[in-house]
Amino acid sequence: GENVEQHPSTLSVQEGDSAVIKCTYSDSASNYFPWYKQELGKGPQLIIDIRSNVGEKKDQRIAVTLNKTAKHFSLHITETQPEDSAVYFCAASIQGNQFYFGTGTSLTVIP
Amino acid sequence: EPEVTQTPSHQVTQMGQEVILRCVPISNHLYFYWYRQILGQKVEFLVSFYNNEISEKSEIFDDQFSVERPDGSNFTLKIRSTKLEDSAMYFCASSEEVSSYNEQFFGPGTRLTVL
């Protein structure tokens, strides 16, 4: 089955700096890649997603890139703010049914 | 904004006991999921459910687990005889449809502790 690896496991950045989280996947049939943000005591919330027919997608300070050949995708957060502090999960999906998640990245934005 | 809700937020049980975790998916959603996350590990898929039957399940979802939609709003996960290794956070999710580009909405989770 699909295996998703995520790095780094923890990330600390100064407020205003950029943060990058990287994921790799193993199954070339995966075609949907969502990113979830999980705040303390809450369930994962979708922040951005990308489909396999697109190489990059941006939504304000958040962007995601996908390299299908290398089977990796990345989350980029620019101008980080303290409220960006959370655990971020990448996931891969084949045909939108079950999601395969990465291990999560705990992001801390230092004011 | 509609959201997925789960009860209880924390469940403590003795090994061997049965537990039922409850979820109320978003009202117009048709597809329902259970995931679990053991502390410090990945979120893992357990089962998906559509039209009153299981559509897909993982190796984790063995005979000790069952799911049910007992009425028009609730979606439950039952563990018949809990084991210590069932201690985890259990997330329910729902989606409007299943397609190649499908957003799943997650609930806040139920933390299950098996003693």
mmCIF file of N, CA, C and O in Angstrom, chain A residues 2-100:
data_model
loop_
_atom_site.group_PDB
_atom_site.id
_atom_site.type_symbol
_atom_site.label_atom_id
_atom_site.label_comp_id
_atom_site.label_asym_id
_atom_site.label_seq_id
_atom_site.Cartn_x
_atom_site.Cartn_y
_atom_site.Cartn_z
ATOM 1 N N GLU A 2 0.180 2.364 0.069
ATOM 2 C CA GLU A 2 0.856 3.664 0.053
ATOM 3 C C GLU A 2 1.604 3.899 1.366
ATOM 4 O O GLU A 2 1.144 3.498 2.434
ATOM 5 N N ASN A 3 2.766 4.555 1.261
ATOM 6 C CA ASN A 3 3.533 4.949 2.436
ATOM 7 C C ASN A 3 3.928 6.415 2.280
ATOM 8 O O ASN A 3 4.543 6.790 1.277
ATOM 9 N N VAL A 4 3.566 7.210 3.252
ATOM 10 C CA VAL A 4 3.875 8.640 3.208
ATOM 11 C C VAL A 4 4.872 8.968 4.318
ATOM 12 O O VAL A 4 4.647 8.622 5.480
ATOM 13 N N GLU A 5 5.967 9.596 3.934
ATOM 14 C CA GLU A 5 6.978 10.032 4.885
ATOM 15 C C GLU A 5 6.958 11.563 4.957
ATOM 16 O O GLU A 5 6.797 12.232 3.926
ATOM 17 N N GLN A 6 7.167 12.084 6.154
ATOM 18 C CA GLN A 6 7.073 13.535 6.350
ATOM 19 C C GLN A 6 8.255 14.025 7.185
ATOM 20 O O GLN A 6 8.622 13.412 8.176
ATOM 21 N N HIS A 7 8.824 15.166 6.758
ATOM 22 C CA HIS A 7 9.961 15.753 7.454
ATOM 23 C C HIS A 7 9.870 17.277 7.409
ATOM 24 O O HIS A 7 9.382 17.843 6.431
ATOM 25 N N PRO A 8 10.337 17.985 8.437
ATOM 26 C CA PRO A 8 10.864 17.421 9.690
ATOM 27 C C PRO A 8 9.730 17.072 10.661
ATOM 28 O O PRO A 8 8.588 17.405 10.396
ATOM 29 N N SER A 9 10.051 16.457 11.753
ATOM 30 C CA SER A 9 9.031 16.144 12.745
ATOM 31 C C SER A 9 8.740 17.365 13.623
ATOM 32 O O SER A 9 7.636 17.520 14.127
ATOM 33 N N THR A 10 9.745 18.204 13.826
ATOM 34 C CA THR A 10 9.544 19.469 14.537
ATOM 35 C C THR A 10 10.250 20.578 13.785
ATOM 36 O O THR A 10 11.286 20.351 13.148
ATOM 37 N N LEU A 11 9.676 21.763 13.860
ATOM 38 C CA LEU A 11 10.212 22.900 13.130
ATOM 39 C C LEU A 11 9.920 24.162 13.927
ATOM 40 O O LEU A 11 8.771 24.410 14.293
ATOM 41 N N SER A 12 10.966 24.931 14.197
ATOM 42 C CA SER A 12 10.803 26.217 14.878
ATOM 43 C C SER A 12 11.309 27.323 13.963
ATOM 44 O O SER A 12 12.415 27.213 13.433
ATOM 45 N N VAL A 13 10.508 28.351 13.810
ATOM 46 C CA VAL A 13 10.888 29.486 12.969
ATOM 47 C C VAL A 13 10.552 30.771 13.704
ATOM 48 O O VAL A 13 9.669 30.807 14.564
ATOM 49 N N GLN A 14 11.270 31.822 13.331
ATOM 50 C CA GLN A 14 10.961 33.147 13.865
ATOM 51 C C GLN A 14 9.758 33.709 13.113
ATOM 52 O O GLN A 14 9.580 33.472 11.900
ATOM 53 N N GLU A 15 8.950 34.441 13.843
ATOM 54 C CA GLU A 15 7.805 35.087 13.217
ATOM 55 C C GLU A 15 8.262 35.896 12.016
ATOM 56 O O GLU A 15 9.250 36.636 12.077
ATOM 57 N N GLY A 16 7.545 35.728 10.908
ATOM 58 C CA GLY A 16 7.883 36.439 9.681
ATOM 59 C C GLY A 16 8.720 35.619 8.721
ATOM 60 O O GLY A 16 8.762 35.929 7.526
ATOM 61 N N ASP A 17 9.389 34.591 9.247
ATOM 62 C CA ASP A 17 10.170 33.723 8.367
ATOM 63 C C ASP A 17 9.257 32.718 7.667
ATOM 64 O O ASP A 17 8.066 32.615 7.973
ATOM 65 N N SER A 18 9.833 31.983 6.723
ATOM 66 C CA SER A 18 9.083 30.949 6.005
ATOM 67 C C SER A 18 9.301 29.582 6.649
ATOM 68 O O SER A 18 10.328 29.338 7.281
ATOM 69 N N ALA A 19 8.332 28.720 6.463
ATOM 70 C CA ALA A 19 8.426 27.342 6.936
ATOM 71 C C ALA A 19 8.132 26.411 5.775
ATOM 72 O O ALA A 19 7.216 26.674 4.980
ATOM 73 N N VAL A 20 8.906 25.342 5.676
ATOM 74 C CA VAL A 20 8.718 24.365 4.609
ATOM 75 C C VAL A 20 8.650 22.973 5.218
ATOM 76 O O VAL A 20 9.514 22.593 6.008
ATOM 77 N N ILE A 21 7.624 22.233 4.836
ATOM 78 C CA ILE A 21 7.458 20.854 5.295
ATOM 79 C C ILE A 21 7.387 19.975 4.052
ATOM 80 O O ILE A 21 6.674 20.310 3.094
ATOM 81 N N LYS A 22 8.121 18.858 4.095
ATOM 82 C CA LYS A 22 8.222 18.019 2.903
ATOM 83 C C LYS A 22 7.665 16.622 3.158
ATOM 84 O O LYS A 22 7.838 16.062 4.246
ATOM 85 N N CYS A 23 7.029 16.086 2.129
ATOM 86 C CA CYS A 23 6.493 14.731 2.196
ATOM 87 C C CYS A 23 6.841 13.962 0.929
ATOM 88 O O CYS A 23 6.927 14.563 -0.158
ATOM 89 N N THR A 24 7.039 12.676 1.092
ATOM 90 C CA THR A 24 7.210 11.796 -0.054
ATOM 91 C C THR A 24 6.162 10.703 0.017
ATOM 92 O O THR A 24 5.652 10.374 1.097
ATOM 93 N N TYR A 25 5.827 10.166 -1.129
ATOM 94 C CA TYR A 25 4.856 9.071 -1.171
ATOM 95 C C TYR A 25 5.397 7.977 -2.070
ATOM 96 O O TYR A 25 6.317 8.195 -2.860
ATOM 97 N N SER A 26 4.837 6.799 -1.951
ATOM 98 C CA SER A 26 5.413 5.653 -2.658
ATOM 99 C C SER A 26 4.581 5.180 -3.841
ATOM 100 O O SER A 26 5.130 4.619 -4.797
ATOM 101 N N ASP A 27 3.279 5.382 -3.801
ATOM 102 C CA ASP A 27 2.405 4.827 -4.830
ATOM 103 C C ASP A 27 2.115 5.866 -5.917
ATOM 104 O O ASP A 27 1.477 6.887 -5.644
ATOM 105 N N SER A 28 2.573 5.611 -7.109
ATOM 106 C CA SER A 28 2.390 6.569 -8.201
ATOM 107 C C SER A 28 0.921 6.744 -8.581
ATOM 108 O O SER A 28 0.568 7.660 -9.313
ATOM 109 N N ALA A 29 0.042 5.861 -8.092
ATOM 110 C CA ALA A 29 -1.386 5.991 -8.373
ATOM 111 C C ALA A 29 -2.057 7.053 -7.500
ATOM 112 O O ALA A 29 -3.176 7.475 -7.785
ATOM 113 N N SER A 30 -1.383 7.507 -6.450
ATOM 114 C CA SER A 30 -1.957 8.566 -5.606
ATOM 115 C C SER A 30 -2.157 9.826 -6.429
ATOM 116 O O SER A 30 -1.286 10.213 -7.219
ATOM 117 N N ASN A 31 -3.317 10.446 -6.286
ATOM 118 C CA ASN A 31 -3.619 11.593 -7.137
ATOM 119 C C ASN A 31 -4.230 12.772 -6.405
ATOM 120 O O ASN A 31 -4.657 13.747 -7.014
ATOM 121 N N TYR A 32 -4.287 12.694 -5.092
ATOM 122 C CA TYR A 32 -4.844 13.795 -4.311
ATOM 123 C C TYR A 32 -4.026 13.924 -3.035
ATOM 124 O O TYR A 32 -3.784 12.930 -2.351
ATOM 125 N N PHE A 33 -3.598 15.167 -2.742
ATOM 126 C CA PHE A 33 -2.651 15.387 -1.651
ATOM 127 C C PHE A 33 -3.128 16.559 -0.793
ATOM 128 O O PHE A 33 -2.840 17.720 -1.075
ATOM 129 N N PRO A 34 -3.834 16.263 0.266
ATOM 130 C CA PRO A 34 -4.289 17.338 1.159
ATOM 131 C C PRO A 34 -3.286 17.585 2.276
ATOM 132 O O PRO A 34 -2.505 16.700 2.652
ATOM 133 N N TRP A 35 -3.337 18.788 2.805
ATOM 134 C CA TRP A 35 -2.560 19.155 3.991
ATOM 135 C C TRP A 35 -3.535 19.571 5.085
ATOM 136 O O TRP A 35 -4.446 20.359 4.849
ATOM 137 N N TYR A 36 -3.305 19.009 6.271
ATOM 138 C CA TYR A 36 -4.178 19.299 7.396
ATOM 139 C C TYR A 36 -3.392 19.978 8.506
ATOM 140 O O TYR A 36 -2.232 19.668 8.752
ATOM 141 N N LYS A 37 -4.077 20.876 9.203
ATOM 142 C CA LYS A 37 -3.503 21.559 10.362
ATOM 143 C C LYS A 37 -4.289 21.115 11.580
ATOM 144 O O LYS A 37 -5.521 21.123 11.567
ATOM 145 N N GLN A 38 -3.572 20.695 12.613
ATOM 146 C CA GLN A 38 -4.248 20.251 13.827
ATOM 147 C C GLN A 38 -3.793 21.089 15.001
ATOM 148 O O GLN A 38 -2.622 21.052 15.386
ATOM 149 N N GLU A 39 -4.724 21.818 15.563
ATOM 150 C CA GLU A 39 -4.447 22.607 16.755
ATOM 151 C C GLU A 39 -4.789 21.783 17.985
ATOM 152 O O GLU A 39 -5.554 20.819 17.917
ATOM 153 N N LEU A 40 -4.238 22.176 19.097
ATOM 154 C CA LEU A 40 -4.383 21.404 20.323
ATOM 155 C C LEU A 40 -5.848 21.197 20.668
ATOM 156 O O LEU A 40 -6.632 22.147 20.711
ATOM 157 N N GLY A 41 -6.245 19.952 20.868
ATOM 158 C CA GLY A 41 -7.611 19.635 21.272
ATOM 159 C C GLY A 41 -8.625 19.632 20.147
ATOM 160 O O GLY A 41 -9.822 19.458 20.383
ATOM 161 N N LYS A 42 -8.156 19.792 18.929
ATOM 162 C CA LYS A 42 -9.075 19.811 17.790
ATOM 163 C C LYS A 42 -8.698 18.731 16.787
ATOM 164 O O LYS A 42 -7.593 18.194 16.802
ATOM 165 N N GLY A 43 -9.635 18.433 15.904
ATOM 166 C CA GLY A 43 -9.339 17.493 14.839
ATOM 167 C C GLY A 43 -8.595 18.166 13.708
ATOM 168 O O GLY A 43 -8.524 19.398 13.630
ATOM 169 N N PRO A 44 -8.015 17.399 12.811
ATOM 170 C CA PRO A 44 -7.306 17.975 11.657
ATOM 171 C C PRO A 44 -8.257 18.790 10.780
ATOM 172 O O PRO A 44 -9.384 18.381 10.529
ATOM 173 N N GLN A 45 -7.777 19.947 10.343
ATOM 174 C CA GLN A 45 -8.562 20.822 9.472
ATOM 175 C C GLN A 45 -7.808 21.009 8.164
ATOM 176 O O GLN A 45 -6.619 21.337 8.165
ATOM 177 N N LEU A 46 -8.499 20.831 7.062
ATOM 178 C CA LEU A 46 -7.873 20.998 5.750
ATOM 179 C C LEU A 46 -7.454 22.456 5.539
ATOM 180 O O LEU A 46 -8.237 23.374 5.774
ATOM 181 N N ILE A 47 -6.209 22.657 5.125
ATOM 182 C CA ILE A 47 -5.762 24.024 4.844
ATOM 183 C C ILE A 47 -5.488 24.248 3.361
ATOM 184 O O ILE A 47 -5.681 25.352 2.855
ATOM 185 N N ILE A 48 -5.094 23.218 2.668
ATOM 186 C CA ILE A 48 -4.854 23.336 1.237
ATOM 187 C C ILE A 48 -4.716 21.931 0.676
ATOM 188 O O ILE A 48 -4.366 20.999 1.406
ATOM 189 N N ASP A 49 -5.026 21.774 -0.575
ATOM 190 C CA ASP A 49 -4.861 20.473 -1.205
ATOM 191 C C ASP A 49 -4.394 20.678 -2.643
ATOM 192 O O ASP A 49 -4.486 21.776 -3.195
ATOM 193 N N ILE A 50 -3.875 19.626 -3.217
ATOM 194 C CA ILE A 50 -3.413 19.704 -4.600
ATOM 195 C C ILE A 50 -3.727 18.403 -5.306
ATOM 196 O O ILE A 50 -3.657 17.328 -4.701
ATOM 197 N N ARG A 51 -4.086 18.493 -6.547
ATOM 198 C CA ARG A 51 -4.399 17.329 -7.362
ATOM 199 C C ARG A 51 -3.206 16.990 -8.243
ATOM 200 O O ARG A 51 -2.365 17.840 -8.518
ATOM 201 N N SER A 52 -3.196 15.773 -8.719
ATOM 202 C CA SER A 52 -2.002 15.309 -9.419
ATOM 203 C C SER A 52 -1.800 15.972 -10.776
ATOM 204 O O SER A 52 -0.725 15.878 -11.350
ATOM 205 N N ASN A 53 -2.822 16.653 -11.276
ATOM 206 C CA ASN A 53 -2.666 17.307 -12.568
ATOM 207 C C ASN A 53 -2.179 18.751 -12.446
ATOM 208 O O ASN A 53 -2.134 19.490 -13.427
ATOM 209 N N VAL A 54 -1.805 19.131 -11.228
ATOM 210 C CA VAL A 54 -1.346 20.488 -10.956
ATOM 211 C C VAL A 54 0.008 20.429 -10.265
ATOM 212 O O VAL A 54 0.232 19.554 -9.420
ATOM 213 N N GLY A 55 0.920 21.337 -10.608
ATOM 214 C CA GLY A 55 2.247 21.310 -9.997
ATOM 215 C C GLY A 55 2.380 22.210 -8.787
ATOM 216 O O GLY A 55 3.230 21.963 -7.923
ATOM 217 N N GLU A 56 1.531 23.227 -8.725
ATOM 218 C CA GLU A 56 1.638 24.168 -7.619
ATOM 219 C C GLU A 56 0.287 24.824 -7.380
ATOM 220 O O GLU A 56 -0.488 25.055 -8.317
ATOM 221 N N LYS A 57 0.037 25.134 -6.125
ATOM 222 C CA LYS A 57 -1.205 25.811 -5.774
ATOM 223 C C LYS A 57 -0.915 26.746 -4.612
ATOM 224 O O LYS A 57 -0.153 26.400 -3.703
ATOM 225 N N LYS A 58 -1.524 27.926 -4.661
ATOM 226 C CA LYS A 58 -1.241 28.921 -3.624
ATOM 227 C C LYS A 58 -2.535 29.494 -3.089
ATOM 228 O O LYS A 58 -3.501 29.698 -3.835
ATOM 229 N N ASP A 59 -2.538 29.740 -1.792
ATOM 230 C CA ASP A 59 -3.690 30.365 -1.153
ATOM 231 C C ASP A 59 -3.150 31.311 -0.088
ATOM 232 O O ASP A 59 -2.782 30.892 1.002
ATOM 233 N N GLN A 60 -3.053 32.567 -0.452
ATOM 234 C CA GLN A 60 -2.524 33.611 0.432
ATOM 235 C C GLN A 60 -1.103 33.255 0.864
ATOM 236 O O GLN A 60 -0.201 33.186 0.038
ATOM 237 N N ARG A 61 -0.873 32.994 2.164
ATOM 238 C CA ARG A 61 0.492 32.725 2.627
ATOM 239 C C ARG A 61 0.888 31.257 2.520
ATOM 240 O O ARG A 61 2.014 30.895 2.867
ATOM 241 N N ILE A 62 -0.023 30.440 2.040
ATOM 242 C CA ILE A 62 0.233 28.995 1.989
ATOM 243 C C ILE A 62 0.334 28.545 0.536
ATOM 244 O O ILE A 62 -0.481 28.956 -0.298
ATOM 245 N N ALA A 63 1.312 27.716 0.266
ATOM 246 C CA ALA A 63 1.464 27.161 -1.072
ATOM 247 C C ALA A 63 1.862 25.696 -0.949
ATOM 248 O O ALA A 63 2.481 25.284 0.034
ATOM 249 N N VAL A 64 1.494 24.939 -1.941
ATOM 250 C CA VAL A 64 1.888 23.530 -1.992
ATOM 251 C C VAL A 64 2.437 23.243 -3.379
ATOM 252 O O VAL A 64 1.916 23.753 -4.376
ATOM 253 N N THR A 65 3.508 22.472 -3.435
ATOM 254 C CA THR A 65 4.084 22.063 -4.705
ATOM 255 C C THR A 65 4.076 20.553 -4.785
ATOM 256 O O THR A 65 4.158 19.860 -3.757
ATOM 257 N N LEU A 66 3.972 20.050 -5.986
ATOM 258 C CA LEU A 66 3.925 18.599 -6.206
ATOM 259 C C LEU A 66 4.874 18.237 -7.336
ATOM 260 O O LEU A 66 4.826 18.837 -8.412
ATOM 261 N N ASN A 67 5.729 17.269 -7.085
ATOM 262 C CA ASN A 67 6.610 16.726 -8.112
ATOM 263 C C ASN A 67 6.253 15.250 -8.265
ATOM 264 O O ASN A 67 6.662 14.407 -7.465
ATOM 265 N N LYS A 68 5.483 14.952 -9.297
ATOM 266 C CA LYS A 68 5.000 13.575 -9.487
ATOM 267 C C LYS A 68 6.120 12.624 -9.852
ATOM 268 O O LYS A 68 6.099 11.456 -9.474
ATOM 269 N N THR A 69 7.085 13.122 -10.589
ATOM 270 C CA THR A 69 8.194 12.264 -11.007
ATOM 271 C C THR A 69 8.987 11.779 -9.799
ATOM 272 O O THR A 69 9.315 10.607 -9.672
ATOM 273 N N ALA A 70 9.257 12.718 -8.894
ATOM 274 C CA ALA A 70 10.029 12.376 -7.702
ATOM 275 C C ALA A 70 9.136 11.867 -6.579
ATOM 276 O O ALA A 70 9.639 11.420 -5.549
ATOM 277 N N LYS A 71 7.848 11.953 -6.752
ATOM 278 C CA LYS A 71 6.862 11.547 -5.741
ATOM 279 C C LYS A 71 7.090 12.295 -4.433
ATOM 280 O O LYS A 71 7.186 11.690 -3.354
ATOM 281 N N HIS A 72 7.177 13.610 -4.530
ATOM 282 C CA HIS A 72 7.209 14.371 -3.299
ATOM 283 C C HIS A 72 6.406 15.655 -3.442
ATOM 284 O O HIS A 72 6.188 16.178 -4.549
ATOM 285 N N PHE A 73 5.923 16.124 -2.320
ATOM 286 C CA PHE A 73 5.144 17.352 -2.285
ATOM 287 C C PHE A 73 5.483 18.114 -1.009
ATOM 288 O O PHE A 73 5.910 17.514 -0.017
ATOM 289 N N SER A 74 5.356 19.414 -1.084
ATOM 290 C CA SER A 74 5.809 20.262 0.004
ATOM 291 C C SER A 74 4.790 21.344 0.329
ATOM 292 O O SER A 74 4.067 21.815 -0.552
ATOM 293 N N LEU A 75 4.791 21.724 1.595
ATOM 294 C CA LEU A 75 3.961 22.829 2.073
ATOM 295 C C LEU A 75 4.880 23.999 2.401
ATOM 296 O O LEU A 75 5.886 23.825 3.088
ATOM 297 N N HIS A 76 4.512 25.163 1.905
ATOM 298 C CA HIS A 76 5.296 26.366 2.164
ATOM 299 C C HIS A 76 4.395 27.382 2.844
ATOM 300 O O HIS A 76 3.332 27.713 2.321
ATOM 301 N N ILE A 77 4.843 27.869 3.991
ATOM 302 C CA ILE A 77 4.111 28.935 4.682
ATOM 303 C C ILE A 77 5.030 30.141 4.742
ATOM 304 O O ILE A 77 6.136 30.064 5.292
ATOM 305 N N THR A 78 4.595 31.229 4.176
ATOM 306 C CA THR A 78 5.408 32.449 4.195
ATOM 307 C C THR A 78 4.888 33.398 5.270
ATOM 308 O O THR A 78 3.742 33.282 5.733
ATOM 309 N N GLU A 79 5.761 34.321 5.681
ATOM 310 C CA GLU A 79 5.395 35.344 6.682
ATOM 311 C C GLU A 79 4.679 34.712 7.869
ATOM 312 O O GLU A 79 3.577 35.118 8.234
ATOM 313 N N THR A 80 5.321 33.734 8.463
ATOM 314 C CA THR A 80 4.671 32.976 9.526
ATOM 315 C C THR A 80 4.253 33.868 10.690
ATOM 316 O O THR A 80 4.904 34.882 11.011
ATOM 317 N N GLN A 81 3.161 33.453 11.310
ATOM 318 C CA GLN A 81 2.594 34.169 12.455
ATOM 319 C C GLN A 81 2.428 33.182 13.612
ATOM 320 O O GLN A 81 2.338 31.972 13.386
ATOM 321 N N PRO A 82 2.378 33.668 14.840
ATOM 322 C CA PRO A 82 2.237 32.753 15.985
ATOM 323 C C PRO A 82 1.039 31.814 15.863
ATOM 324 O O PRO A 82 1.116 30.658 16.294
ATOM 325 N N GLU A 83 -0.026 32.268 15.245
ATOM 326 C CA GLU A 83 -1.218 31.413 15.100
ATOM 327 C C GLU A 83 -1.021 30.292 14.083
ATOM 328 O O GLU A 83 -1.882 29.407 13.960
ATOM 329 N N ASP A 84 0.099 30.305 13.386
ATOM 330 C CA ASP A 84 0.426 29.182 12.502
ATOM 331 C C ASP A 84 0.982 27.997 13.295
ATOM 332 O O ASP A 84 1.118 26.897 12.751
ATOM 333 N N SER A 85 1.317 28.214 14.553
ATOM 334 C CA SER A 85 1.847 27.141 15.390
ATOM 335 C C SER A 85 0.800 26.036 15.551
ATOM 336 O O SER A 85 -0.323 26.298 15.999
ATOM 337 N N ALA A 86 1.158 24.832 15.148
ATOM 338 C CA ALA A 86 0.240 23.694 15.174
ATOM 339 C C ALA A 86 0.994 22.473 14.662
ATOM 340 O O ALA A 86 2.168 22.562 14.316
ATOM 341 N N VAL A 87 0.294 21.352 14.601
ATOM 342 C CA VAL A 87 0.853 20.163 13.948
ATOM 343 C C VAL A 87 0.270 20.080 12.545
ATOM 344 O O VAL A 87 -0.945 20.222 12.361
ATOM 345 N N TYR A 88 1.113 19.892 11.568
ATOM 346 C CA TYR A 88 0.706 19.816 10.172
ATOM 347 C C TYR A 88 0.899 18.391 9.655
ATOM 348 O O TYR A 88 1.957 17.787 9.868
ATOM 349 N N PHE A 89 -0.123 17.882 8.988
ATOM 350 C CA PHE A 89 -0.061 16.540 8.412
ATOM 351 C C PHE A 89 -0.235 16.622 6.903
ATOM 352 O O PHE A 89 -1.135 17.299 6.410
ATOM 353 N N CYS A 90 0.605 15.894 6.201
ATOM 354 C CA CYS A 90 0.358 15.702 4.780
ATOM 355 C C CYS A 90 -0.351 14.358 4.614
ATOM 356 O O CYS A 90 -0.323 13.508 5.510
ATOM 357 N N ALA A 91 -0.995 14.185 3.491
ATOM 358 C CA ALA A 91 -1.671 12.923 3.212
ATOM 359 C C ALA A 91 -1.693 12.690 1.710
ATOM 360 O O ALA A 91 -1.552 13.617 0.916
ATOM 361 N N ALA A 92 -1.841 11.432 1.360
ATOM 362 C CA ALA A 92 -1.986 11.046 -0.041
ATOM 363 C C ALA A 92 -3.198 10.149 -0.159
ATOM 364 O O ALA A 92 -3.518 9.390 0.757
ATOM 365 N N SER A 93 -3.846 10.257 -1.295
ATOM 366 C CA SER A 93 -5.067 9.483 -1.489
ATOM 367 C C SER A 93 -5.134 8.956 -2.910
ATOM 368 O O SER A 93 -4.753 9.641 -3.853
ATOM 369 N N ILE A 94 -5.609 7.728 -3.016
ATOM 370 C CA ILE A 94 -5.872 7.148 -4.328
ATOM 371 C C ILE A 94 -7.381 7.119 -4.491
ATOM 372 O O ILE A 94 -8.074 6.466 -3.716
ATOM 373 N N GLN A 95 -7.870 7.863 -5.439
ATOM 374 C CA GLN A 95 -9.311 7.899 -5.722
ATOM 375 C C GLN A 95 -10.137 8.418 -4.562
ATOM 376 O O GLN A 95 -11.323 8.136 -4.483
ATOM 377 N N GLY A 96 -9.518 9.144 -3.652
ATOM 378 C CA GLY A 96 -10.274 9.885 -2.658
ATOM 379 C C GLY A 96 -10.927 9.092 -1.559
ATOM 380 O O GLY A 96 -11.741 9.634 -0.830
ATOM 381 N N ASN A 97 -10.589 7.846 -1.395
ATOM 382 C CA ASN A 97 -11.220 7.088 -0.332
ATOM 383 C C ASN A 97 -10.353 7.185 0.918
ATOM 384 O O ASN A 97 -10.380 8.167 1.627
ATOM 385 N N GLN A 98 -9.589 6.212 1.233
ATOM 386 C CA GLN A 98 -8.789 6.331 2.442
ATOM 387 C C GLN A 98 -7.591 7.243 2.221
ATOM 388 O O GLN A 98 -7.024 7.279 1.141
ATOM 389 N N PHE A 99 -7.285 7.985 3.270
ATOM 390 C CA PHE A 99 -6.113 8.855 3.244
ATOM 391 C C PHE A 99 -4.959 8.153 3.950
ATOM 392 O O PHE A 99 -5.152 7.513 4.974
ATOM 393 N N TYR A 100 -3.766 8.315 3.413
ATOM 394 C CA TYR A 100 -2.552 7.844 4.053
ATOM 395 C C TYR A 100 -1.806 9.077 4.551
ATOM 396 O O TYR A 100 -1.428 9.934 3.752
#
